[in-house]
mmCIF file of C-alpha atoms and ligand atoms in Angstrom:
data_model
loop_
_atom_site.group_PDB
_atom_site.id
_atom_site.type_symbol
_atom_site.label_atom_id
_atom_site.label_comp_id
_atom_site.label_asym_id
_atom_site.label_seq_id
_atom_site.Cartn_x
_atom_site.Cartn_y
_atom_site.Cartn_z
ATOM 1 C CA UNK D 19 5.969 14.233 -8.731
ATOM 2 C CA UNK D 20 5.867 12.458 -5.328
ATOM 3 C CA UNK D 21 5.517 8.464 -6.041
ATOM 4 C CA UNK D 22 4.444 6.813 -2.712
ATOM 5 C CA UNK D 23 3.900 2.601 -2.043
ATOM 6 C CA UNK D 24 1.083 1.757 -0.942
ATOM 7 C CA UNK D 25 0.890 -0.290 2.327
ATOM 8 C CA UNK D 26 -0.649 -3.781 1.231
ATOM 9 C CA UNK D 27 -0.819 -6.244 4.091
ATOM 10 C CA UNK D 28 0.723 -9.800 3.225
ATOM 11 C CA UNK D 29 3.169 -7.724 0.974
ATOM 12 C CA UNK D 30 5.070 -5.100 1.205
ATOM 13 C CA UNK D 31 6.588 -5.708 5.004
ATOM 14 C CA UNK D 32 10.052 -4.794 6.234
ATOM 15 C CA UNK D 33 12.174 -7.194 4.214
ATOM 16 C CA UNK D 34 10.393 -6.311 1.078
ATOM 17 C CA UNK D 35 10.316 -2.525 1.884
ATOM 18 C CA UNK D 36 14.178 -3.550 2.273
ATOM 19 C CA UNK D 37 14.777 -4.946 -0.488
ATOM 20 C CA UNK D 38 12.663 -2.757 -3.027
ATOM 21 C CA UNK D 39 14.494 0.500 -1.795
ATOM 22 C CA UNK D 40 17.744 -1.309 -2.122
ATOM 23 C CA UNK D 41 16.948 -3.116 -5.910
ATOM 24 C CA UNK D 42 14.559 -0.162 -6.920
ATOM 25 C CA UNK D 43 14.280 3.770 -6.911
ATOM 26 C CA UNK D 44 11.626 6.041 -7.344
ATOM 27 C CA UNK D 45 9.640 5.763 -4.073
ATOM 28 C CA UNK D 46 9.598 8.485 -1.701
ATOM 29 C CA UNK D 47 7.565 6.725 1.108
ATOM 30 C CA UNK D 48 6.725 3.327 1.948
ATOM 31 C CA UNK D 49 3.754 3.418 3.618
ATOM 32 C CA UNK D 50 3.589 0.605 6.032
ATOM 33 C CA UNK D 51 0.793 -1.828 6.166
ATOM 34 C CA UNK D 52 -1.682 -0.764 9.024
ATOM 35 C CA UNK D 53 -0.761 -1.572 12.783
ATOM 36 C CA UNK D 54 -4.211 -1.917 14.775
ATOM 37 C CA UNK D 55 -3.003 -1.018 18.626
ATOM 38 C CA UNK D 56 -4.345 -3.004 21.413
ATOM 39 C CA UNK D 57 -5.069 -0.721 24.478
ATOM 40 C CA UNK D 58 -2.256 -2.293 26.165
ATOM 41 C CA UNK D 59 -0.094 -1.076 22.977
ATOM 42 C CA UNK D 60 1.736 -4.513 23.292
ATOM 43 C CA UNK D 61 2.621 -6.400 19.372
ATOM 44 C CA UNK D 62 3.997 -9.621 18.527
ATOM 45 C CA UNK D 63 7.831 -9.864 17.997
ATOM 46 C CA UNK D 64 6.780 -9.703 14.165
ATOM 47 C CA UNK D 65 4.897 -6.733 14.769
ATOM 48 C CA UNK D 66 7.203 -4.499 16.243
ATOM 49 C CA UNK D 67 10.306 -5.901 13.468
ATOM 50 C CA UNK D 68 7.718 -4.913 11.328
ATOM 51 C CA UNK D 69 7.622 -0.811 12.410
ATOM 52 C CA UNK D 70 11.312 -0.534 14.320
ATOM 53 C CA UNK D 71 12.749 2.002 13.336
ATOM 54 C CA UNK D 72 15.981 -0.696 13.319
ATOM 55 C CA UNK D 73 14.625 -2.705 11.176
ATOM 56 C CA UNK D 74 13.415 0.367 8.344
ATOM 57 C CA UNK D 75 16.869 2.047 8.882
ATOM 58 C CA UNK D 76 17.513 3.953 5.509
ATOM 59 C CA UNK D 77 14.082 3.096 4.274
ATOM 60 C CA UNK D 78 11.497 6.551 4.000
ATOM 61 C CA UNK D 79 8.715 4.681 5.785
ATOM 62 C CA UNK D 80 5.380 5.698 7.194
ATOM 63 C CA UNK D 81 3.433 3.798 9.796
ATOM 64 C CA UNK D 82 -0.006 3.387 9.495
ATOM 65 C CA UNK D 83 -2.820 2.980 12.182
ATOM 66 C CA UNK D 84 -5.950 1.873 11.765
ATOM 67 C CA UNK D 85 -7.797 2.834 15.248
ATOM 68 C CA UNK D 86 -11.389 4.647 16.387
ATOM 69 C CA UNK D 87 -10.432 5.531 19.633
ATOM 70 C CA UNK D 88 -8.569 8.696 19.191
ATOM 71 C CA UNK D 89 -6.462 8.019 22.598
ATOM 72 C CA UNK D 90 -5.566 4.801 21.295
ATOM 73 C CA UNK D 91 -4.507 6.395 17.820
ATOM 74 C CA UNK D 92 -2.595 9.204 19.973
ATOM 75 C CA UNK D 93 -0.985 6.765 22.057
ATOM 76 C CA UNK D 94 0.430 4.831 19.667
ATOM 77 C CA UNK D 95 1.643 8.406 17.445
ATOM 78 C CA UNK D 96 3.543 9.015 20.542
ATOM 79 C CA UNK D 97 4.875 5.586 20.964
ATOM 80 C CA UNK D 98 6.036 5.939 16.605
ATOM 81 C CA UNK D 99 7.194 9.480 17.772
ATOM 82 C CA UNK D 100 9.391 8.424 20.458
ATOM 83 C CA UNK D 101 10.906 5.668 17.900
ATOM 84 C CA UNK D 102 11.951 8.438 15.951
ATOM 85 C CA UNK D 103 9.384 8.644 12.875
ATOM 86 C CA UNK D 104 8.342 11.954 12.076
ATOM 87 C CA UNK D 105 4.616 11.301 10.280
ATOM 88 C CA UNK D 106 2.041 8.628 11.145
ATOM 89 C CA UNK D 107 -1.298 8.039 8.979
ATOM 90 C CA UNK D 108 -4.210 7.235 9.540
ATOM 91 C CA UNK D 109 -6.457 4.716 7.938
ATOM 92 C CA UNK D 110 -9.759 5.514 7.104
ATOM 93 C CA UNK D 111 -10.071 3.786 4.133
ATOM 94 C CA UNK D 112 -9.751 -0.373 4.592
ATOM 95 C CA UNK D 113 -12.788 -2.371 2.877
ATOM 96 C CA UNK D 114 -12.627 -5.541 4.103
ATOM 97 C CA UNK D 115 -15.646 -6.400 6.800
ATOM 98 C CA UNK D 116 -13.779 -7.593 9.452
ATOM 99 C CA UNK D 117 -12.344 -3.926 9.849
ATOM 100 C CA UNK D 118 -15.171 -1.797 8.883
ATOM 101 C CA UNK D 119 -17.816 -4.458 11.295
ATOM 102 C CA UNK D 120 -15.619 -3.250 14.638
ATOM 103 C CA UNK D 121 -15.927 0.562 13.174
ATOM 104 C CA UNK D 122 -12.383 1.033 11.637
ATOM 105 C CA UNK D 123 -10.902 2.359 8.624
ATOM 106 C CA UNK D 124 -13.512 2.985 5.536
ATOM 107 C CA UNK D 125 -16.076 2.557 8.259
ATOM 108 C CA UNK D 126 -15.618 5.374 9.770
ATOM 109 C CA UNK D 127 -17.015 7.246 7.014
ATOM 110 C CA UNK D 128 -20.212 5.663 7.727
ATOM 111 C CA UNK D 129 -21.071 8.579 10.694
ATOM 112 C CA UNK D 130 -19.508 11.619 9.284
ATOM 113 C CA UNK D 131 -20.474 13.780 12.524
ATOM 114 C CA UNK D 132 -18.809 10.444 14.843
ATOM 115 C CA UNK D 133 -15.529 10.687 11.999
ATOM 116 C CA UNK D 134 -15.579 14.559 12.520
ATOM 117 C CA UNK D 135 -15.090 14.119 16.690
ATOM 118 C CA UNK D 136 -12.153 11.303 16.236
ATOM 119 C CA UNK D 137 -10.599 13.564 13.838
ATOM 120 C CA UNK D 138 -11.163 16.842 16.288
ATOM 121 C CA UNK D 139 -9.296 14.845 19.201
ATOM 122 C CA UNK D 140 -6.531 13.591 17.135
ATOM 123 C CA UNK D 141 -5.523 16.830 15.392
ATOM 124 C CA UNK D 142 -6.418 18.741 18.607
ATOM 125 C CA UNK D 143 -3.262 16.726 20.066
ATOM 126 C CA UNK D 144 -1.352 15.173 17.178
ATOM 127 C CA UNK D 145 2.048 14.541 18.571
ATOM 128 C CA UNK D 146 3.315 14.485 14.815
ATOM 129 C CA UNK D 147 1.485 15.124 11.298
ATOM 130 C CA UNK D 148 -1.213 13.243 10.496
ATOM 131 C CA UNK D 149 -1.448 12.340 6.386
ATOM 132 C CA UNK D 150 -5.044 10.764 5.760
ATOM 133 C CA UNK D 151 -5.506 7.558 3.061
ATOM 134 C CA UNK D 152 -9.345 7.359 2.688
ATOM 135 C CA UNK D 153 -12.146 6.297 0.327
ATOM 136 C CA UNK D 154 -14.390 8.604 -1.194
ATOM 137 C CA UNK D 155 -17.804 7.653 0.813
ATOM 138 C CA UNK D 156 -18.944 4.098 2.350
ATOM 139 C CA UNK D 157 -22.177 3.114 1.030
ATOM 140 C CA UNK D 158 -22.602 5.843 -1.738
ATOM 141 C CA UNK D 159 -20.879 8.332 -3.678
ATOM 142 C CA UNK D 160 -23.432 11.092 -2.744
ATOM 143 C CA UNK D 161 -21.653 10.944 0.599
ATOM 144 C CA UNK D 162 -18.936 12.546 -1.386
ATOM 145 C CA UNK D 163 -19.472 16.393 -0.738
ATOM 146 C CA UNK D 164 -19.809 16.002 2.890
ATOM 147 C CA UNK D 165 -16.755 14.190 3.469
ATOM 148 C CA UNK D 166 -15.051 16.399 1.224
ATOM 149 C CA UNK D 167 -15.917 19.688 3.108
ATOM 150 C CA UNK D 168 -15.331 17.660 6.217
ATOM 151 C CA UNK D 169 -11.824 16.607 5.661
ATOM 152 C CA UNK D 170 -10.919 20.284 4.099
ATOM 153 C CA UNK D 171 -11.719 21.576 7.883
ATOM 154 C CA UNK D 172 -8.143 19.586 9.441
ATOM 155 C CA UNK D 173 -4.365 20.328 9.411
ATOM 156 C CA UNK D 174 -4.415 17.140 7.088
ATOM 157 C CA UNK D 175 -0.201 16.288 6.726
ATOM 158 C CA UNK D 176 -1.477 14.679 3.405
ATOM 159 C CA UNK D 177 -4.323 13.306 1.718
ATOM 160 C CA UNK D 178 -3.969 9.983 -0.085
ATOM 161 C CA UNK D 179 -7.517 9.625 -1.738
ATOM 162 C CA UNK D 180 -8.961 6.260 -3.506
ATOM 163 C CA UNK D 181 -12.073 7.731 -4.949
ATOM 164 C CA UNK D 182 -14.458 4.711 -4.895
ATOM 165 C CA UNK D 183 -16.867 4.118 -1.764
ATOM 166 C CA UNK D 184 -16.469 1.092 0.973
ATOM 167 C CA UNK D 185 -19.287 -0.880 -1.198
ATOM 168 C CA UNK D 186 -17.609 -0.272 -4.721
ATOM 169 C CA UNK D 187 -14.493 -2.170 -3.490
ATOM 170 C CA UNK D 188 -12.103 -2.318 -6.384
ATOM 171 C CA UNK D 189 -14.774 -2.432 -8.573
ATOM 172 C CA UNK D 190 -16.146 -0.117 -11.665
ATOM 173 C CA UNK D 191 -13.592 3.237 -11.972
ATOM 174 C CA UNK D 192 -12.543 5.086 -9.408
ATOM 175 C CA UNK D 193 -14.218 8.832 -9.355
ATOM 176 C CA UNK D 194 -11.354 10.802 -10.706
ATOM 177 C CA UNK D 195 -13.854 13.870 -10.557
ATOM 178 C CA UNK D 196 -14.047 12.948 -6.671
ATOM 179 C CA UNK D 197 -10.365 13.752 -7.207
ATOM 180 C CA UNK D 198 -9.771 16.499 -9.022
ATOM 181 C CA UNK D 199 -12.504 18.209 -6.683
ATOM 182 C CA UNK D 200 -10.130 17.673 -3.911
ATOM 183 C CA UNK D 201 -7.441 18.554 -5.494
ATOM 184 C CA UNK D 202 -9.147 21.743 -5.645
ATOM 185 C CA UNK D 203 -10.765 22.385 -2.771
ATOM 186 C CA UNK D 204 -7.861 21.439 0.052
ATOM 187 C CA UNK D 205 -5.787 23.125 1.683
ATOM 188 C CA UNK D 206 -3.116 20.627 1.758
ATOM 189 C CA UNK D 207 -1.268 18.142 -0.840
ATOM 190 C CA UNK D 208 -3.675 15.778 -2.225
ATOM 191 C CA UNK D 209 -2.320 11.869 -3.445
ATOM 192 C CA UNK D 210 -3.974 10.060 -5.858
ATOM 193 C CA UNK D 211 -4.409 6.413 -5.735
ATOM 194 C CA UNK D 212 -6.206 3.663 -7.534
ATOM 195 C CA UNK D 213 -5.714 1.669 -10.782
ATOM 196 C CA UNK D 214 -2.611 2.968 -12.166
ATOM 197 C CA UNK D 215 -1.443 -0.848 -12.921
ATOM 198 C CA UNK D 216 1.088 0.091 -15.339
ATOM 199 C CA UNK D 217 3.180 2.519 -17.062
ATOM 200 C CA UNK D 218 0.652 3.041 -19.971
ATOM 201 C CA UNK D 219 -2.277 3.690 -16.754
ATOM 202 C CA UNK D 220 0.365 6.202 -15.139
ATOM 203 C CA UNK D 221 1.075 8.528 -18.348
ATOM 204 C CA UNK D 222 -2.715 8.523 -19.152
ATOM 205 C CA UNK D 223 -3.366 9.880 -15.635
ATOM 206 C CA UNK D 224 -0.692 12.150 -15.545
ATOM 207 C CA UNK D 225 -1.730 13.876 -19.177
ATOM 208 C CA UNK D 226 -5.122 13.922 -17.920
ATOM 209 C CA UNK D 227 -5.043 15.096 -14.371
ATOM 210 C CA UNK D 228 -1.831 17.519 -14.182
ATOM 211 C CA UNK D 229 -2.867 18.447 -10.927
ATOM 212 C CA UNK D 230 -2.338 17.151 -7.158
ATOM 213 C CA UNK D 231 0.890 16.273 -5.446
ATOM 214 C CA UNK D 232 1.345 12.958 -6.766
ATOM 215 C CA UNK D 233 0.499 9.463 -6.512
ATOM 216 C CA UNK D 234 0.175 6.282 -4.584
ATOM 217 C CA UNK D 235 1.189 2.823 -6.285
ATOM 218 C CA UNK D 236 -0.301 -0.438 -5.044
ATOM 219 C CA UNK D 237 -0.889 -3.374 -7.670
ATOM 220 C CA UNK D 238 0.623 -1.797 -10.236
ATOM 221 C CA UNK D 239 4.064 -1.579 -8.329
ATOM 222 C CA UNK D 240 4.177 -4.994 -6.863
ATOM 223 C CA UNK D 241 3.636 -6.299 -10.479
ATOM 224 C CA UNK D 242 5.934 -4.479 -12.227
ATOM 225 C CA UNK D 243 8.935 -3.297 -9.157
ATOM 226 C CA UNK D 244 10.191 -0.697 -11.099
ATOM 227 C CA UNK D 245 7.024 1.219 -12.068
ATOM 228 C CA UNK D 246 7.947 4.358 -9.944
ATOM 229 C CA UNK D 247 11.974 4.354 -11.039
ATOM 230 C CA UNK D 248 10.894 4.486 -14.524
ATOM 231 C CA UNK D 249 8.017 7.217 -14.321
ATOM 232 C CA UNK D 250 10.993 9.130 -12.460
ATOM 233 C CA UNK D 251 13.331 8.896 -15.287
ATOM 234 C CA UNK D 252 15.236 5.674 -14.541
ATOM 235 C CA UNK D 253 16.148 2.286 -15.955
ATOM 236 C CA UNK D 254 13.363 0.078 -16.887
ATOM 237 C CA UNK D 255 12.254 -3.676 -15.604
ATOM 238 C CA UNK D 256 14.986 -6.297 -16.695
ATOM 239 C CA UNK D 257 14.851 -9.785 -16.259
ATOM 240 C CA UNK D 258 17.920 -9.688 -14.431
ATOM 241 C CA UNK D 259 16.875 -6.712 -12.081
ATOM 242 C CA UNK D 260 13.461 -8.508 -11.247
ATOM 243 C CA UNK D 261 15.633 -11.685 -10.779
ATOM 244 C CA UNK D 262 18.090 -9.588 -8.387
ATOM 245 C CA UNK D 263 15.098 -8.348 -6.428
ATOM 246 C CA UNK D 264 13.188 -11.571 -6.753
ATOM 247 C CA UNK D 265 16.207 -13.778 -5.287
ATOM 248 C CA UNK D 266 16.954 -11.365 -2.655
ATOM 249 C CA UNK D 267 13.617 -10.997 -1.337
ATOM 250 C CA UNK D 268 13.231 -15.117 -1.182
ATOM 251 C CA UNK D 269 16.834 -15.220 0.572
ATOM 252 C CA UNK D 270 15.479 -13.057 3.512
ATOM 253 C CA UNK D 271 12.199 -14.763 3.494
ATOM 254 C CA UNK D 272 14.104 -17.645 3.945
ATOM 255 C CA UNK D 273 15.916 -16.626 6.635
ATOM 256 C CA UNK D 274 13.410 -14.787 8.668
ATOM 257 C CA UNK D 275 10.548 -16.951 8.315
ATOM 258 C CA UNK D 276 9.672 -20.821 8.859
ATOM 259 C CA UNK D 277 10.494 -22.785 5.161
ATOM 260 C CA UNK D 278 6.769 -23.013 4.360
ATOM 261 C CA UNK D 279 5.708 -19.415 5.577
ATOM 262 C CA UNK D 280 8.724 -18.119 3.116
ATOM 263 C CA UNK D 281 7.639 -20.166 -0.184
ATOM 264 C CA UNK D 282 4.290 -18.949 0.821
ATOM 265 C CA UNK D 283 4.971 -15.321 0.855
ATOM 266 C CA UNK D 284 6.671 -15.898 -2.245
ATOM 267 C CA UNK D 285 3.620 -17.386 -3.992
ATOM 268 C CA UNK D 286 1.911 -14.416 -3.001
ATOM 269 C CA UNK D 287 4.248 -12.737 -4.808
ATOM 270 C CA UNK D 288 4.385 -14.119 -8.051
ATOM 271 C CA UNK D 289 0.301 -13.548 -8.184
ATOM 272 C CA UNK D 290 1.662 -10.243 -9.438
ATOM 273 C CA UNK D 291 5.170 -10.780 -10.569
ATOM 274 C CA UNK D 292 3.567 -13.301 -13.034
ATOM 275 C CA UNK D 293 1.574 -10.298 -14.980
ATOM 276 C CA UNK D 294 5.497 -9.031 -15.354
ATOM 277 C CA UNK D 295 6.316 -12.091 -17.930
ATOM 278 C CA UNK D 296 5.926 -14.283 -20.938
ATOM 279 C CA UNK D 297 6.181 -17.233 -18.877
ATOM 280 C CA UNK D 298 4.997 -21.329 -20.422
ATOM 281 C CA UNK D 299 2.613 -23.087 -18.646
ATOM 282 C CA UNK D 300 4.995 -25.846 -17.352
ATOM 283 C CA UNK D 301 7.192 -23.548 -15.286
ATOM 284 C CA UNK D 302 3.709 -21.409 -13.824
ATOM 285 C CA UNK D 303 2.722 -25.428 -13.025
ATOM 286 C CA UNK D 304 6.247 -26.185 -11.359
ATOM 287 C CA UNK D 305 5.933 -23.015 -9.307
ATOM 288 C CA UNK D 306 2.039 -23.358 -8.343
ATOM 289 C CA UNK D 307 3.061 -26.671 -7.154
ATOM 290 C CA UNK D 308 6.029 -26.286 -5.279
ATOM 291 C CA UNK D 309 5.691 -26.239 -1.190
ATOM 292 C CA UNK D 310 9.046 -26.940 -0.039
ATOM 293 C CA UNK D 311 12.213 -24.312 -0.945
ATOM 294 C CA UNK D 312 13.762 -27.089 -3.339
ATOM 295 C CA UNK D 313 10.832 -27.032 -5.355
ATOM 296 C CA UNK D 314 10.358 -22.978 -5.288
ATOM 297 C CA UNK D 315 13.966 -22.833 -5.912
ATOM 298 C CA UNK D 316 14.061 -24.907 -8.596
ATOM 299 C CA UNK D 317 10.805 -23.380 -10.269
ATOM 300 C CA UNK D 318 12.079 -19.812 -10.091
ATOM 301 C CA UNK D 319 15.322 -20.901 -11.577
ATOM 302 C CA UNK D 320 13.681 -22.277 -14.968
ATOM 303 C CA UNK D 321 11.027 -19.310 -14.547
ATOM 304 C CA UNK D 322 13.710 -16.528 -15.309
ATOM 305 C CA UNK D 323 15.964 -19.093 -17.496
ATOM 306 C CA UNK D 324 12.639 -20.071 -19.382
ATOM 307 C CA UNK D 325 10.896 -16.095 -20.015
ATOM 308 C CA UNK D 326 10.771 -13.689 -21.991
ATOM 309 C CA UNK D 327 9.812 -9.782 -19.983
ATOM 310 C CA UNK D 328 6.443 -8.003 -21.147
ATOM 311 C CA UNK D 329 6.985 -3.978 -22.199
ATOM 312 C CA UNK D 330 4.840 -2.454 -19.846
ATOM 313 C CA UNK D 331 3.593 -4.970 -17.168
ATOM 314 C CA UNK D 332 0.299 -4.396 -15.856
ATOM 315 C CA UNK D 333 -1.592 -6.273 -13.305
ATOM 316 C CA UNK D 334 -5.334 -7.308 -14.654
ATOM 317 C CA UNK D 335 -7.677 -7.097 -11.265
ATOM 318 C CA UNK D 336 -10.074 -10.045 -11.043
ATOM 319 C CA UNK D 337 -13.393 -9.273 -12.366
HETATM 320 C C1 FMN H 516 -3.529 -7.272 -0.589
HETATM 321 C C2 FMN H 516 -3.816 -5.839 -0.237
HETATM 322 C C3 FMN H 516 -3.493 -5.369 1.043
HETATM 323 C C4 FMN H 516 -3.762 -4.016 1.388
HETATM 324 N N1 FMN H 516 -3.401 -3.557 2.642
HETATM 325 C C5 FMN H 516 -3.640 -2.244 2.956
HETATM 326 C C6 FMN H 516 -3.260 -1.696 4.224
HETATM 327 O O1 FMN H 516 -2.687 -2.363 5.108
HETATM 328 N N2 FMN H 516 -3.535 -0.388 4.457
HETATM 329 C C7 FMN H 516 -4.159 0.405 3.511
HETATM 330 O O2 FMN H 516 -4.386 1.598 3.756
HETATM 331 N N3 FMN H 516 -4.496 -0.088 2.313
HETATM 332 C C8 FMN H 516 -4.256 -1.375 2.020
HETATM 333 N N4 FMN H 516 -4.582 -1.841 0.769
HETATM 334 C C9 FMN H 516 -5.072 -0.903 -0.251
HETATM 335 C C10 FMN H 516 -3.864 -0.381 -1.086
HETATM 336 O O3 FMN H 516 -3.009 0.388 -0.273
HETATM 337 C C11 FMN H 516 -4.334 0.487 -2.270
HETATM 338 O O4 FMN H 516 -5.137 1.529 -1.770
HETATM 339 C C12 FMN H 516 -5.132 -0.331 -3.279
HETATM 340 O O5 FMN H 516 -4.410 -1.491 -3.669
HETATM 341 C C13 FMN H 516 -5.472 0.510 -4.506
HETATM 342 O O6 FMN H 516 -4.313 0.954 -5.134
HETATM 343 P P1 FMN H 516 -3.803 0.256 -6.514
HETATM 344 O O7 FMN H 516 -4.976 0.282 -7.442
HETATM 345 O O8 FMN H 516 -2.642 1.108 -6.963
HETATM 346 O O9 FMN H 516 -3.429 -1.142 -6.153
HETATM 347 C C14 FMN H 516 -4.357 -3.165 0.432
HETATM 348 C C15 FMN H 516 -4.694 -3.652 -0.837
HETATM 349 C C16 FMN H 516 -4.411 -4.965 -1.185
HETATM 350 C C17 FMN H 516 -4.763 -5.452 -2.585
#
């Protein structure tokens, strides 16, 4: 069973792709949060950190692009081929309306026959394999069959599929007969990937829907960092292995970021590592409140003194 990270923007960047594969086992491929090249293919110092091959030494990871222009997609394959990675994918599956309002990711599944001539040119010249993460339709799941007989048609690397439309969002379940249809019908490995928040999510799924090539983790993963090393045999979540990881993470935060932009990244953070632990309402006050490193410091200190782990930790989506 492959176990792949999802790429989640604001997240799961270098240092924490570092530091997970270094805490943590069980992932195959870190898939990188989406790069969106500029014609001039030029990125901020951040940017490039972000997909150097330097910077991700030792770490499987997979760069993303999110891109309509095909030449703009293939230049920037053959920039990520020249850099030495050996598998780029493409995004066709980002909800949020500031992408899919300039045409990208899930909204290029609004103009299947427009999707079909992107995809002819990039596959035509692909300078590397091309793995797909899409959603299942934009506006409605009837869109469903033509996409799927669409996508079928390419050398597809793989397929990482999140069976809900653009409009559904992370809303209502995710079509696992969407899934198990492709599963069926392609030609290549398919990946599963939506709602599998915890442990208890991941053995349903798996006694379920034996089939397909594996699965991506998202949510579920950043809640609970050692979702994939346990489905793959290995040691559960302690509280000193999450402390480990959590401490590590903050300590290159700290030193690769402005103080405020690090204790913010780590607030981020613990809006999922919270969902890990029996934590009392003082300390999750403490760390809500704290803005400068003392203060975070300080509250993550009496957060793992002061609580107790959950069994499975799952992450509850907002309704
Ligand atoms: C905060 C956040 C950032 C995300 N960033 C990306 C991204 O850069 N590229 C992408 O393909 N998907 C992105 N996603 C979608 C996730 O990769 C994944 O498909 C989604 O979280 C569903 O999987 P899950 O239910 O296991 O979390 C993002 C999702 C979230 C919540």
């Amino acid at each position: 069973m492959k176990l792949y990270f999802a790429p989640l923007e604001g997240f799961t960047d270098v240092l924490y792709r570092r530091v997970h594969h270094a805490v943590f086992g069980g992932v195959e491929k870190y898939f990188m949060p989406f790069i969106s090249p500029s014609q001039s293919l030029s990125f901020t110092s951040r940017q490039q950190a972000d997909f150097s091959p330097k910077e991700n030494a030792g770490v499987p990871a997979v760069p993303q692009i999110l891109a309509k222009d095909p030449n703009r997609f293939l230049d920037m394959a053959k920039l990520l081929r020249d850099a030495g990675y050996t598998e780029v994918n493409l995004n066709l599956g980002c909800p949020s309306g500031t992408v899919t309002a300039k045409g990208k990711g899930a909204g290029m599944l609004r103009d299947p026959d427009a999707l079909a001539r992107f995809l002819d040119a990039v596959y035509e010249k692909a300078p590397l394999p091309v793995s797909l993460k899409t959603r299942a339709g934009y506006d409605s799941p009837d869109e469903w069959p033509r996409l799927l007989e669409l996508f079928c048609r390419y050398p597809v690397h793989e397929w990482i599929l999140h069976p809900r439309t653009c409009r559904e969002f992370y809303h209502g379940a995710p079509h696992r007969d969407f899934y198990r249809q492709a599963v069926e019908a392609a030609p290549f490995p398919v990946i599963y990937n939506g709602d599998l928040l915890c442990e208890a999510d991941c053995r349903a799924f798996a006694e379920n829907d034996p089939g397909g090539a594996g699965w991506m983790l998202g949510r579920g993963l950043l809640t609970n960092p050692a979702l994939a090393q346990i489905l793959q045999g290995g040691e559960r979540l302690t509280l000193e292995s999450l402390r480990a990881f959590h401490d590590r993470l903050y300590y290159e935060y700290l030193k690769y970021w402005p103080e405020h932009a690090a204790v913010g990244r780590m607030h981020g953070l613990m809006g999922y590592l919270l969902y890990a632990v029996d934590c009392p309402a003082p300390v999750r006050r403490a760390l809500r409140k704290a803005t400068t490193a003392e203060e975070y410091t300080d509250a993550a200190a009496r957060l793992f003194a002061e609580s107790t782990l959950l069994g499975d930790p799952r992450f509850i989506p907002p309704p």
